[in-house]
PDB file of C-alpha atoms and ligand atoms in Angstrom:
ATOM      1  CA  MET J   4      47.972  87.400 111.594  1.00 82.00           C
ATOM      2  CA  GLN J   5      50.505  90.082 110.662  1.00 92.00           C
ATOM      3  CA  LYS J   6      50.716  90.687 106.885  1.00 96.00           C
ATOM      4  CA  ILE J   7      53.534  91.999 104.702  1.00 96.00           C
ATOM      5  CA  ALA J   8      52.532  95.205 102.891  1.00 94.00           C
ATOM      6  CA  GLY J   9      54.453  94.356  99.716  1.00 97.00           C
ATOM      7  CA  ILE J  10      57.914  94.720  98.198  1.00 98.00           C
ATOM      8  CA  HIS J  11      60.181  97.246  99.972  1.00 98.00           C
ATOM      9  CA  HIS J  12      63.201  97.075  97.623  1.00 98.00           C
ATOM     10  CA  ILE J  13      65.089  94.662  95.380  1.00 98.00           C
ATOM     11  CA  THR J  14      68.890  94.536  95.321  1.00 98.00           C
ATOM     12  CA  ALA J  15      70.975  93.252  92.405  1.00 98.00           C
ATOM     13  CA  MET J  16      74.618  92.890  91.416  1.00 98.00           C
ATOM     14  CA  VAL J  17      76.076  94.515  88.315  1.00 98.00           C
ATOM     15  CA  ASN J  18      79.513  95.271  86.867  1.00 98.00           C
ATOM     16  CA  ASP J  19      79.499  98.981  86.094  1.00 98.00           C
ATOM     17  CA  ALA J  20      78.141 101.936  88.082  1.00 98.00           C
ATOM     18  CA  GLN J  21      77.874 104.513  85.264  1.00 98.00           C
ATOM     19  CA  ARG J  22      76.311 102.009  82.840  1.00 98.00           C
ATOM     20  CA  THR J  23      73.728 101.154  85.506  1.00 98.00           C
ATOM     21  CA  ILE J  24      72.921 104.847  86.108  1.00 98.00           C
ATOM     22  CA  ASP J  25      72.614 105.443  82.352  1.00 98.00           C
ATOM     23  CA  PHE J  26      70.153 102.564  82.056  1.00 98.00           C
ATOM     24  CA  TYR J  27      67.943 102.965  85.129  1.00 98.00           C
ATOM     25  CA  ALA J  28      67.962 106.794  85.196  1.00 97.00           C
ATOM     26  CA  GLY J  29      68.803 107.560  81.559  1.00 97.00           C
ATOM     27  CA  VAL J  30      66.606 105.018  79.771  1.00 98.00           C
ATOM     28  CA  LEU J  31      63.967 104.060  82.379  1.00 97.00           C
ATOM     29  CA  GLY J  32      63.768 107.485  84.041  1.00 96.00           C
ATOM     30  CA  LEU J  33      64.015 106.293  87.646  1.00 97.00           C
ATOM     31  CA  ARG J  34      65.497 108.782  90.083  1.00 96.00           C
ATOM     32  CA  LEU J  35      68.864 108.068  91.702  1.00 97.00           C
ATOM     33  CA  VAL J  36      67.679 108.618  95.282  1.00 97.00           C
ATOM     34  CA  LYS J  37      70.823 107.601  97.142  1.00 97.00           C
ATOM     35  CA  LYS J  38      74.482 107.319  96.260  1.00 97.00           C
ATOM     36  CA  THR J  39      76.231 105.549  99.088  1.00 97.00           C
ATOM     37  CA  ILE J  40      78.563 102.611  99.623  1.00 95.00           C
ATOM     38  CA  ASN J  41      78.026  98.994 100.568  1.00 93.00           C
ATOM     39  CA  PHE J  42      78.192  99.259 104.379  1.00 87.00           C
ATOM     40  CA  ASP J  43      79.860  95.845 104.526  1.00 85.00           C
ATOM     41  CA  ARG J  44      82.330  96.640 101.669  1.00 91.00           C
ATOM     42  CA  PRO J  45      82.920 100.418 101.508  1.00 92.00           C
ATOM     43  CA  GLU J  46      85.004 100.233  98.296  1.00 92.00           C
ATOM     44  CA  VAL J  47      81.808  99.293  96.391  1.00 95.00           C
ATOM     45  CA  TYR J  48      78.988 101.745  95.643  1.00 97.00           C
ATOM     46  CA  HIS J  49      75.426 101.088  96.748  1.00 97.00           C
ATOM     47  CA  LEU J  50      73.128 102.913  94.318  1.00 98.00           C
ATOM     48  CA  TYR J  51      69.395 103.270  95.020  1.00 98.00           C
ATOM     49  CA  PHE J  52      66.855 104.199  92.336  1.00 97.00           C
ATOM     50  CA  GLY J  53      63.161 104.864  92.897  1.00 96.00           C
ATOM     51  CA  ASN J  54      60.334 107.310  92.454  1.00 95.00           C
ATOM     52  CA  GLY J  55      60.834 110.969  93.437  1.00 93.00           C
ATOM     53  CA  SER J  56      61.119 110.282  97.145  1.00 92.00           C
ATOM     54  CA  GLY J  57      62.301 106.681  96.994  1.00 95.00           C
ATOM     55  CA  ASP J  58      59.125 105.310  98.548  1.00 96.00           C
ATOM     56  CA  PRO J  59      59.092 101.653  99.616  1.00 97.00           C
ATOM     57  CA  GLY J  60      57.765  99.597  96.694  1.00 97.00           C
ATOM     58  CA  THR J  61      59.649 101.651  94.100  1.00 97.00           C
ATOM     59  CA  VAL J  62      63.285 101.076  95.035  1.00 98.00           C
ATOM     60  CA  ILE J  63      65.789  98.980  93.086  1.00 98.00           C
ATOM     61  CA  THR J  64      69.352  99.017  94.396  1.00 98.00           C
ATOM     62  CA  PHE J  65      72.696  97.896  92.999  1.00 98.00           C
ATOM     63  CA  PHE J  66      76.161  96.873  94.074  1.00 97.00           C
ATOM     64  CA  PRO J  67      78.268  97.697  90.990  1.00 97.00           C
ATOM     65  CA  TRP J  68      81.623  95.891  91.080  1.00 96.00           C
ATOM     66  CA  ALA J  69      83.743  95.516  87.932  1.00 94.00           C
ATOM     67  CA  LYS J  70      85.606  92.357  88.980  1.00 94.00           C
ATOM     68  CA  GLN J  71      82.496  90.406  89.872  1.00 95.00           C
ATOM     69  CA  PRO J  72      82.051  87.314  87.674  1.00 97.00           C
ATOM     70  CA  LYS J  73      78.824  87.006  85.757  1.00 98.00           C
ATOM     71  CA  GLY J  74      76.066  85.083  87.546  1.00 98.00           C
ATOM     72  CA  ARG J  75      73.270  82.938  86.146  1.00 98.00           C
ATOM     73  CA  ILE J  76      69.577  83.513  86.762  1.00 98.00           C
ATOM     74  CA  GLY J  77      67.942  80.360  88.109  1.00 98.00           C
ATOM     75  CA  THR J  78      66.578  78.626  91.167  1.00 98.00           C
ATOM     76  CA  GLY J  79      66.979  80.283  94.550  1.00 98.00           C
ATOM     77  CA  GLN J  80      66.669  83.751  93.018  1.00 98.00           C
ATOM     78  CA  VAL J  81      64.308  86.466  91.891  1.00 98.00           C
ATOM     79  CA  GLY J  82      63.859  85.655  88.185  1.00 98.00           C
ATOM     80  CA  SER J  83      62.438  88.930  86.936  1.00 98.00           C
ATOM     81  CA  ILE J  84      61.471  92.360  88.218  1.00 98.00           C
ATOM     82  CA  SER J  85      58.352  94.152  86.946  1.00 98.00           C
ATOM     83  CA  PHE J  86      57.621  97.871  86.982  1.00 97.00           C
ATOM     84  CA  VAL J  87      54.257  99.644  86.634  1.00 96.00           C
ATOM     85  CA  ILE J  88      53.795 102.046  83.747  1.00 96.00           C
ATOM     86  CA  PRO J  89      50.662 104.208  83.421  1.00 95.00           C
ATOM     87  CA  ALA J  90      47.661 102.854  81.484  1.00 94.00           C
ATOM     88  CA  GLY J  91      48.049 103.555  77.763  1.00 94.00           C
ATOM     89  CA  SER J  92      51.837 104.005  77.791  1.00 95.00           C
ATOM     90  CA  THR J  93      52.954 100.660  76.313  1.00 96.00           C
ATOM     91  CA  GLU J  94      53.572 102.068  72.814  1.00 97.00           C
ATOM     92  CA  PHE J  95      55.596 104.944  74.230  1.00 97.00           C
ATOM     93  CA  TRP J  96      57.839 102.490  76.101  1.00 98.00           C
ATOM     94  CA  LYS J  97      58.266 100.155  73.145  1.00 98.00           C
ATOM     95  CA  ASN J  98      59.411 103.115  71.035  1.00 97.00           C
ATOM     96  CA  ARG J  99      61.712 104.295  73.775  1.00 98.00           C
ATOM     97  CA  LEU J 100      63.388 100.914  74.273  1.00 98.00           C
ATOM     98  CA  GLN J 101      63.834 100.631  70.511  1.00 97.00           C
ATOM     99  CA  LYS J 102      65.390 104.109  70.361  1.00 96.00           C
ATOM    100  CA  PHE J 103      68.030 103.038  72.887  1.00 97.00           C
ATOM    101  CA  GLY J 104      68.686  99.689  71.203  1.00 97.00           C
ATOM    102  CA  VAL J 105      67.086  97.591  73.963  1.00 98.00           C
ATOM    103  CA  LYS J 106      65.610  94.395  72.516  1.00 98.00           C
ATOM    104  CA  PHE J 107      62.243  93.462  73.971  1.00 98.00           C
ATOM    105  CA  PHE J 108      59.392  91.032  73.475  1.00 97.00           C
ATOM    106  CA  SER J 109      55.785  90.939  74.634  1.00 95.00           C
ATOM    107  CA  SER J 110      54.539  88.306  77.032  1.00 91.00           C
ATOM    108  CA  VAL J 111      51.263  87.728  78.858  1.00 91.00           C
ATOM    109  CA  ARG J 112      50.944  86.542  82.458  1.00 92.00           C
ATOM    110  CA  PHE J 113      47.626  86.443  84.313  1.00 94.00           C
ATOM    111  CA  ASP J 114      45.989  88.453  81.496  1.00 93.00           C
ATOM    112  CA  GLU J 115      48.518  91.281  81.838  1.00 94.00           C
ATOM    113  CA  LYS J 116      50.680  92.269  78.873  1.00 94.00           C
ATOM    114  CA  HIS J 117      54.325  92.677  79.802  1.00 96.00           C
ATOM    115  CA  ILE J 118      57.134  94.263  77.807  1.00 98.00           C
ATOM    116  CA  ALA J 119      60.090  92.029  78.694  1.00 98.00           C
ATOM    117  CA  PHE J 120      63.742  93.045  78.243  1.00 98.00           C
ATOM    118  CA  GLN J 121      67.133  92.879  79.916  1.00 98.00           C
ATOM    119  CA  ASP J 122      69.326  95.511  81.526  1.00 98.00           C
ATOM    120  CA  PRO J 123      72.976  95.782  80.304  1.00 98.00           C
ATOM    121  CA  ASP J 124      74.077  93.090  82.813  1.00 98.00           C
ATOM    122  CA  GLY J 125      71.335  90.646  81.845  1.00 98.00           C
ATOM    123  CA  LEU J 126      68.815  91.242  84.660  1.00 98.00           C
ATOM    124  CA  GLU J 127      65.326  90.320  83.438  1.00 98.00           C
ATOM    125  CA  LEU J 128      62.954  93.294  83.607  1.00 98.00           C
ATOM    126  CA  GLU J 129      59.341  93.914  82.630  1.00 98.00           C
ATOM    127  CA  LEU J 130      57.018  96.865  82.214  1.00 98.00           C
ATOM    128  CA  VAL J 131      53.300  96.361  82.742  1.00 97.00           C
ATOM    129  CA  GLU J 132      50.360  98.748  82.551  1.00 96.00           C
ATOM    130  CA  ARG J 133      48.257  99.030  85.687  1.00 93.00           C
ATOM    131  CA  GLU J 134      45.309 101.272  86.398  1.00 87.00           C
ATOM    132  CA  GLU J 135      46.205 102.249  89.964  1.00 79.00           C
ATOM    133  CA  GLU J 136      48.095 105.547  90.137  1.00 78.00           C
ATOM    134  CA  PHE J 137      51.191 105.924  92.259  1.00 80.00           C
ATOM    135  CA  SER J 138      53.631 108.771  92.707  1.00 85.00           C
ATOM    136  CA  HIS J 139      56.426 108.632  90.106  1.00 83.00           C
ATOM    137  CA  SER J 140      59.830 110.220  89.607  1.00 82.00           C
ATOM    138  CA  GLY J 141      58.598 113.065  87.378  1.00 83.00           C
ATOM    139  CA  SER J 142      59.779 113.856  83.863  1.00 86.00           C
ATOM    140  CA  PHE J 143      63.364 113.068  82.906  1.00 89.00           C
ATOM    141  CA  GLY J 144      65.150 113.172  79.549  1.00 89.00           C
ATOM    142  CA  GLY J 145      62.583 112.113  76.961  1.00 92.00           C
ATOM    143  CA  ILE J 146      60.044 110.769  79.482  1.00 95.00           C
ATOM    144  CA  PRO J 147      57.087 113.049  80.266  1.00 94.00           C
ATOM    145  CA  SER J 148      55.702 112.615  83.777  1.00 93.00           C
ATOM    146  CA  ASP J 149      52.454 111.026  82.513  1.00 93.00           C
ATOM    147  CA  LYS J 150      54.499 108.128  81.055  1.00 95.00           C
ATOM    148  CA  ALA J 151      56.912 107.695  83.974  1.00 95.00           C
ATOM    149  CA  VAL J 152      57.560 104.384  85.719  1.00 96.00           C
ATOM    150  CA  GLN J 153      55.654 104.364  89.015  1.00 95.00           C
ATOM    151  CA  GLY J 154      57.417 101.650  90.993  1.00 96.00           C
ATOM    152  CA  PHE J 155      57.319  97.870  91.096  1.00 97.00           C
ATOM    153  CA  SER J 156      54.283  95.959  90.001  1.00 97.00           C
ATOM    154  CA  GLY J 157      55.956  92.874  91.406  1.00 97.00           C
ATOM    155  CA  ALA J 158      58.549  90.165  91.012  1.00 98.00           C
ATOM    156  CA  MET J 159      58.754  86.613  89.697  1.00 98.00           C
ATOM    157  CA  LEU J 160      60.534  84.127  91.938  1.00 98.00           C
ATOM    158  CA  ILE J 161      62.386  80.991  90.780  1.00 98.00           C
ATOM    159  CA  SER J 162      62.445  78.607  93.693  1.00 98.00           C
ATOM    160  CA  VAL J 163      64.344  75.390  94.400  1.00 97.00           C
ATOM    161  CA  GLN J 164      61.107  74.168  96.022  1.00 97.00           C
ATOM    162  CA  PRO J 165      58.162  76.235  94.721  1.00 98.00           C
ATOM    163  CA  HIS J 166      55.651  74.779  97.199  1.00 97.00           C
ATOM    164  CA  LYS J 167      57.856  75.820 100.128  1.00 98.00           C
ATOM    165  CA  THR J 168      58.207  79.362  98.769  1.00 98.00           C
ATOM    166  CA  ALA J 169      54.440  79.467  98.250  1.00 98.00           C
ATOM    167  CA  GLU J 170      53.901  78.347 101.826  1.00 97.00           C
ATOM    168  CA  ALA J 171      56.221  81.057 103.159  1.00 97.00           C
ATOM    169  CA  LEU J 172      54.449  83.762 101.133  1.00 98.00           C
ATOM    170  CA  GLU J 173      50.955  82.644 102.108  1.00 97.00           C
ATOM    171  CA  ASN J 174      51.261  81.227 105.603  1.00 96.00           C
ATOM    172  CA  ILE J 175      54.110  83.293 107.041  1.00 96.00           C
ATOM    173  CA  LEU J 176      54.132  86.625 105.187  1.00 97.00           C
ATOM    174  CA  GLY J 177      50.358  86.742 104.662  1.00 97.00           C
ATOM    175  CA  PHE J 178      50.102  87.144 100.877  1.00 98.00           C
ATOM    176  CA  GLU J 179      46.828  86.054  99.291  1.00 98.00           C
ATOM    177  CA  CYS J 180      47.122  83.297  96.658  1.00 98.00           C
ATOM    178  CA  LEU J 181      45.205  84.305  93.512  1.00 97.00           C
ATOM    179  CA  GLY J 182      45.671  80.989  91.712  1.00 97.00           C
ATOM    180  CA  GLN J 183      47.720  79.221  89.081  1.00 97.00           C
ATOM    181  CA  GLU J 184      48.025  79.857  85.374  1.00 94.00           C
ATOM    182  CA  GLU J 185      50.417  78.588  82.683  1.00 89.00           C
ATOM    183  CA  GLY J 186      53.191  77.543  85.008  1.00 96.00           C
ATOM    184  CA  PHE J 187      52.971  80.421  87.478  1.00 97.00           C
ATOM    185  CA  LEU J 188      51.364  80.780  90.880  1.00 98.00           C
ATOM    186  CA  ARG J 189      50.301  84.349  91.712  1.00 98.00           C
ATOM    187  CA  PHE J 190      50.219  86.055  95.114  1.00 98.00           C
ATOM    188  CA  LYS J 191      49.000  89.510  96.019  1.00 97.00           C
ATOM    189  CA  SER J 192      49.322  91.846  98.988  1.00 96.00           C
ATOM    190  CA  GLU J 193      47.301  94.906  99.961  1.00 92.00           C
ATOM    191  CA  ALA J 194      49.984  97.499  99.080  1.00 93.00           C
ATOM    192  CA  SER J 195      49.224 100.033  96.336  1.00 92.00           C
ATOM    193  CA  VAL J 196      52.597  99.379  94.667  1.00 94.00           C
ATOM    194  CA  GLY J 197      54.950  96.370  94.565  1.00 96.00           C
ATOM    195  CA  ASN J 198      52.091  94.072  95.490  1.00 96.00           C
ATOM    196  CA  THR J 199      52.296  91.072  93.126  1.00 97.00           C
ATOM    197  CA  VAL J 200      54.535  88.016  93.442  1.00 98.00           C
ATOM    198  CA  ASP J 201      54.577  85.159  90.935  1.00 98.00           C
ATOM    199  CA  ILE J 202      56.301  81.830  91.573  1.00 98.00           C
ATOM    200  CA  LYS J 203      57.533  79.946  88.509  1.00 98.00           C
ATOM    201  CA  LEU J 204      56.426  76.309  88.698  1.00 97.00           C
ATOM    202  CA  THR J 205      58.262  74.879  85.682  1.00 96.00           C
ATOM    203  CA  PRO J 206      61.866  73.591  86.010  1.00 95.00           C
ATOM    204  CA  SER J 207      64.801  76.015  85.800  1.00 97.00           C
ATOM    205  CA  VAL J 208      68.588  75.787  85.938  1.00 98.00           C
ATOM    206  CA  ARG J 209      70.298  76.314  89.269  1.00 97.00           C
ATOM    207  CA  GLY J 210      70.952  79.991  89.927  1.00 98.00           C
ATOM    208  CA  LEU J 211      74.510  81.264  90.406  1.00 98.00           C
ATOM    209  CA  MET J 212      75.132  84.518  92.270  1.00 96.00           C
ATOM    210  CA  GLY J 213      77.030  87.154  90.344  1.00 98.00           C
ATOM    211  CA  ALA J 214      76.646  90.165  88.083  1.00 98.00           C
ATOM    212  CA  GLY J 215      73.274  90.266  86.368  1.00 98.00           C
ATOM    213  CA  THR J 216      71.405  88.507  89.172  1.00 98.00           C
ATOM    214  CA  VAL J 217      69.260  89.649  92.086  1.00 98.00           C
ATOM    215  CA  HIS J 218      70.922  89.394  95.496  1.00 97.00           C
ATOM    216  CA  HIS J 219      67.764  89.625  97.603  1.00 98.00           C
ATOM    217  CA  ILE J 220      64.199  90.876  97.740  1.00 98.00           C
ATOM    218  CA  ALA J 221      63.028  92.925 100.710  1.00 98.00           C
ATOM    219  CA  TRP J 222      59.480  93.070 102.077  1.00 98.00           C
ATOM    220  CA  ARG J 223      57.921  95.956 103.985  1.00 98.00           C
ATOM    221  CA  ALA J 224      57.417  96.212 107.727  1.00 97.00           C
ATOM    222  CA  ARG J 225      55.514  99.327 108.815  1.00 96.00           C
ATOM    223  CA  ASP J 226      57.857 100.114 111.708  1.00 97.00           C
ATOM    224  CA  GLU J 227      60.482  98.676 114.002  1.00 97.00           C
ATOM    225  CA  GLU J 228      57.941  97.224 116.389  1.00 97.00           C
ATOM    226  CA  GLU J 229      56.443  95.217 113.543  1.00 97.00           C
ATOM    227  CA  LEU J 230      59.935  94.111 112.458  1.00 98.00           C
ATOM    228  CA  HIS J 231      60.570  92.696 115.942  1.00 98.00           C
ATOM    229  CA  LYS J 232      57.292  90.779 115.692  1.00 98.00           C
ATOM    230  CA  TRP J 233      58.369  89.392 112.311  1.00 98.00           C
ATOM    231  CA  ARG J 234      61.642  88.292 113.858  1.00 98.00           C
ATOM    232  CA  ALA J 235      59.802  86.384 116.583  1.00 98.00           C
ATOM    233  CA  VAL J 236      57.511  84.692 114.032  1.00 97.00           C
ATOM    234  CA  LEU J 237      60.470  83.661 111.853  1.00 98.00           C
ATOM    235  CA  GLU J 238      62.412  82.294 114.815  1.00 98.00           C
ATOM    236  CA  GLU J 239      59.430  80.296 115.982  1.00 97.00           C
ATOM    237  CA  ARG J 240      59.009  78.793 112.501  1.00 96.00           C
ATOM    238  CA  ASN J 241      62.729  77.914 112.264  1.00 96.00           C
ATOM    239  CA  PHE J 242      63.730  80.348 109.524  1.00 97.00           C
ATOM    240  CA  TYR J 243      66.778  81.483 111.545  1.00 97.00           C
ATOM    241  CA  PRO J 244      66.512  85.231 110.839  1.00 98.00           C
ATOM    242  CA  THR J 245      69.575  87.444 111.370  1.00 98.00           C
ATOM    243  CA  GLU J 246      69.675  90.046 114.109  1.00 98.00           C
ATOM    244  CA  ILE J 247      68.002  93.346 113.220  1.00 97.00           C
ATOM    245  CA  ARG J 248      70.558  95.491 111.394  1.00 95.00           C
ATOM    246  CA  ASP J 249      70.715  99.260 111.103  1.00 93.00           C
ATOM    247  CA  ARG J 250      70.840 100.145 107.388  1.00 92.00           C
ATOM    248  CA  HIS J 251      70.663 103.869 108.178  1.00 91.00           C
ATOM    249  CA  TYR J 252      67.627 104.420 105.894  1.00 95.00           C
ATOM    250  CA  PHE J 253      65.716 101.505 107.443  1.00 97.00           C
ATOM    251  CA  LYS J 254      66.143  98.644 109.921  1.00 97.00           C
ATOM    252  CA  ALA J 255      66.268  95.168 108.432  1.00 98.00           C
ATOM    253  CA  LEU J 256      66.608  91.435 109.005  1.00 98.00           C
ATOM    254  CA  TYR J 257      67.460  88.667 106.547  1.00 98.00           C
ATOM    255  CA  PHE J 258      66.549  84.990 106.166  1.00 98.00           C
ATOM    256  CA  HIS J 259      66.477  82.271 103.512  1.00 97.00           C
ATOM    257  CA  GLU J 260      63.007  80.968 102.741  1.00 97.00           C
ATOM    258  CA  GLY J 261      62.609  77.240 102.046  1.00 96.00           C
ATOM    259  CA  GLY J 262      63.140  77.643  98.290  1.00 97.00           C
ATOM    260  CA  GLY J 263      66.625  79.113  98.645  1.00 97.00           C
ATOM    261  CA  ILE J 264      65.801  82.789  97.990  1.00 98.00           C
ATOM    262  CA  LEU J 265      67.288  85.427 100.299  1.00 98.00           C
ATOM    263  CA  PHE J 266      64.447  87.447 101.817  1.00 98.00           C
ATOM    264  CA  GLU J 267      64.844  90.660 103.796  1.00 98.00           C
ATOM    265  CA  ILE J 268      62.214  92.470 105.848  1.00 98.00           C
ATOM    266  CA  ALA J 269      62.858  96.220 106.053  1.00 98.00           C
ATOM    267  CA  THR J 270      61.027  99.048 107.831  1.00 98.00           C
ATOM    268  CA  ASP J 271      59.319 101.856 105.887  1.00 97.00           C
ATOM    269  CA  PRO J 272      60.948 104.526 108.099  1.00 96.00           C
ATOM    270  CA  LEU J 273      63.334 106.354 108.197  1.00 94.00           C
ATOM    271  CA  GLY J 274      63.526 106.765 104.440  1.00 95.00           C
ATOM    272  CA  PHE J 275      66.034 108.472 102.170  1.00 94.00           C
ATOM    273  CA  ALA J 276      65.441 112.059 103.312  1.00 93.00           C
ATOM    274  CA  VAL J 277      67.037 111.294 106.687  1.00 93.00           C
ATOM    275  CA  ASP J 278      70.493 112.581 105.655  1.00 93.00           C
ATOM    276  CA  GLU J 279      69.869 114.942 102.695  1.00 94.00           C
ATOM    277  CA  PRO J 280      66.933 117.064 101.488  1.00 94.00           C
ATOM    278  CA  ILE J 281      64.422 115.473  99.069  1.00 93.00           C
ATOM    279  CA  GLU J 282      65.336 117.895  96.242  1.00 94.00           C
ATOM    280  CA  LYS J 283      69.012 116.894  96.461  1.00 95.00           C
ATOM    281  CA  LEU J 284      68.654 113.129  96.858  1.00 95.00           C
ATOM    282  CA  GLY J 285      71.364 111.138  95.106  1.00 94.00           C
ATOM    283  CA  GLN J 286      73.715 113.988  94.247  1.00 94.00           C
ATOM    284  CA  LYS J 287      76.322 113.670  96.980  1.00 95.00           C
ATOM    285  CA  LEU J 288      78.102 110.530  98.171  1.00 96.00           C
ATOM    286  CA  MET J 289      76.421 109.796 101.503  1.00 96.00           C
ATOM    287  CA  LEU J 290      78.424 107.943 104.126  1.00 94.00           C
ATOM    288  CA  PRO J 291      77.422 106.560 107.511  1.00 89.00           C
ATOM    289  CA  SER J 292      79.047 108.486 110.378  1.00 89.00           C
ATOM    290  CA  TRP J 293      81.574 105.746 111.078  1.00 89.00           C
ATOM    291  CA  LEU J 294      83.031 106.120 107.547  1.00 91.00           C
ATOM    292  CA  GLU J 295      82.932 109.922 107.303  1.00 93.00           C
ATOM    293  CA  SER J 296      86.609 110.143 108.340  1.00 95.00           C
ATOM    294  CA  LYS J 297      87.514 108.045 105.274  1.00 94.00           C
ATOM    295  CA  ARG J 298      85.560 110.190 102.797  1.00 95.00           C
ATOM    296  CA  GLN J 299      88.579 111.516 100.852  1.00 95.00           C
ATOM    297  CA  GLU J 300      90.091 108.061 100.499  1.00 95.00           C
ATOM    298  CA  LEU J 301      86.776 106.523  99.397  1.00 94.00           C
ATOM    299  CA  GLU J 302      86.024 109.278  96.907  1.00 93.00           C
ATOM    300  CA  LYS J 303      89.396 108.573  95.278  1.00 94.00           C
ATOM    301  CA  THR J 304      88.752 104.811  95.052  1.00 92.00           C
ATOM    302  CA  LEU J 305      85.179 104.953  93.733  1.00 95.00           C
ATOM    303  CA  PRO J 306      84.789 105.743  90.011  1.00 94.00           C
ATOM    304  CA  PRO J 307      83.186 109.147  89.362  1.00 94.00           C
ATOM    305  CA  VAL J 308      79.563 108.776  88.195  1.00 97.00           C
ATOM    306  CA  GLU J 309      76.771 111.129  87.164  1.00 96.00           C
ATOM    307  CA  VAL J 310      73.082 111.137  86.257  1.00 96.00           C
ATOM    308  CA  ARG J 311      72.910 112.429  82.684  1.00 96.00           C
ATOM    309  CA  VAL J 312      70.422 112.827  79.875  1.00 95.00           C
ATOM    310  CA  LEU J 313      71.497 110.321  77.222  1.00 96.00           C
ATOM    311  CA  GLU J 314      72.496 111.335  73.726  1.00 93.00           C
ATOM    312  CA  GLY J 315      69.318 109.887  72.196  1.00 91.00           C
ATOM    313  CA  ASP J 316      67.246 112.266  74.358  1.00 93.00           C
ATOM    314  CA  GLN J 317      69.206 115.432  73.566  1.00 84.00           C
ATOM    315  CA  LYS J 318      67.647 117.800  71.102  1.00 69.00           C
TER     316      LYS J 318
HETATM  317 ZN1   ZN R  19      68.235  95.013 101.059  1.00 52.20          ZN
END
């Protein structure tokens, strides 16, 4: 049986591009690894943040659109997104969140202590210490590299039908079920990052798409050949996957699992260095070739944004 390696990326909707950059780069220290546009709606940015090279398992992406109504986190969605911080760095992160006025609380799931907080649009985020080391984005602002976020630890899913989501994770995607504890069912994959998925078993409100909610979660396929195999498996099991789409940085397909959550499967290659050098990732607005002729027009429509060290980090 083919198995999913882990989380590839998670994509969410927010209202403001600069505010999102200030939070994910400025406060959390992730690297803006790609500044491009929504290929289906070129007047909207698509911003990708990750570790230094934007490796699969570290990438959170956003569609910032000011006019988008606020959504509601609930069933049929990813409920929270967790990031790995190095062992021993919890106090550092609590102090840092406090310094930037981010309210947080501590919670425990499966014996792991999480620092839980929200981004400016209301997305639920967590930081959790893990022992395994993974490449990070390096030092930025007030974050030394030995405290830097390393990528996803995992995600918590809120399903319309938790047992159906569990079945898809275990019997289709090949996650291993680690058991149930205090209203959550935990699954794990073999990846070194982005490898844990929890399903919430207690009742939740119905989710509404909009700003402050996750649009979809993407899982990793090693290459295009494997993606084609996934497509065949999903068709056979009546998940009605989309055709394979060219997302320039990876190939991808989409389907709804039985609990209402939009899943994507995306290939590890080509990666974000396909159209600009690693050292310059995220600086220039990158456009697919078919939109290059509209660059001037698009650059006028999109609000100017920048990665900047926040005031609280300036000496
Ligand atoms: Zn995606």
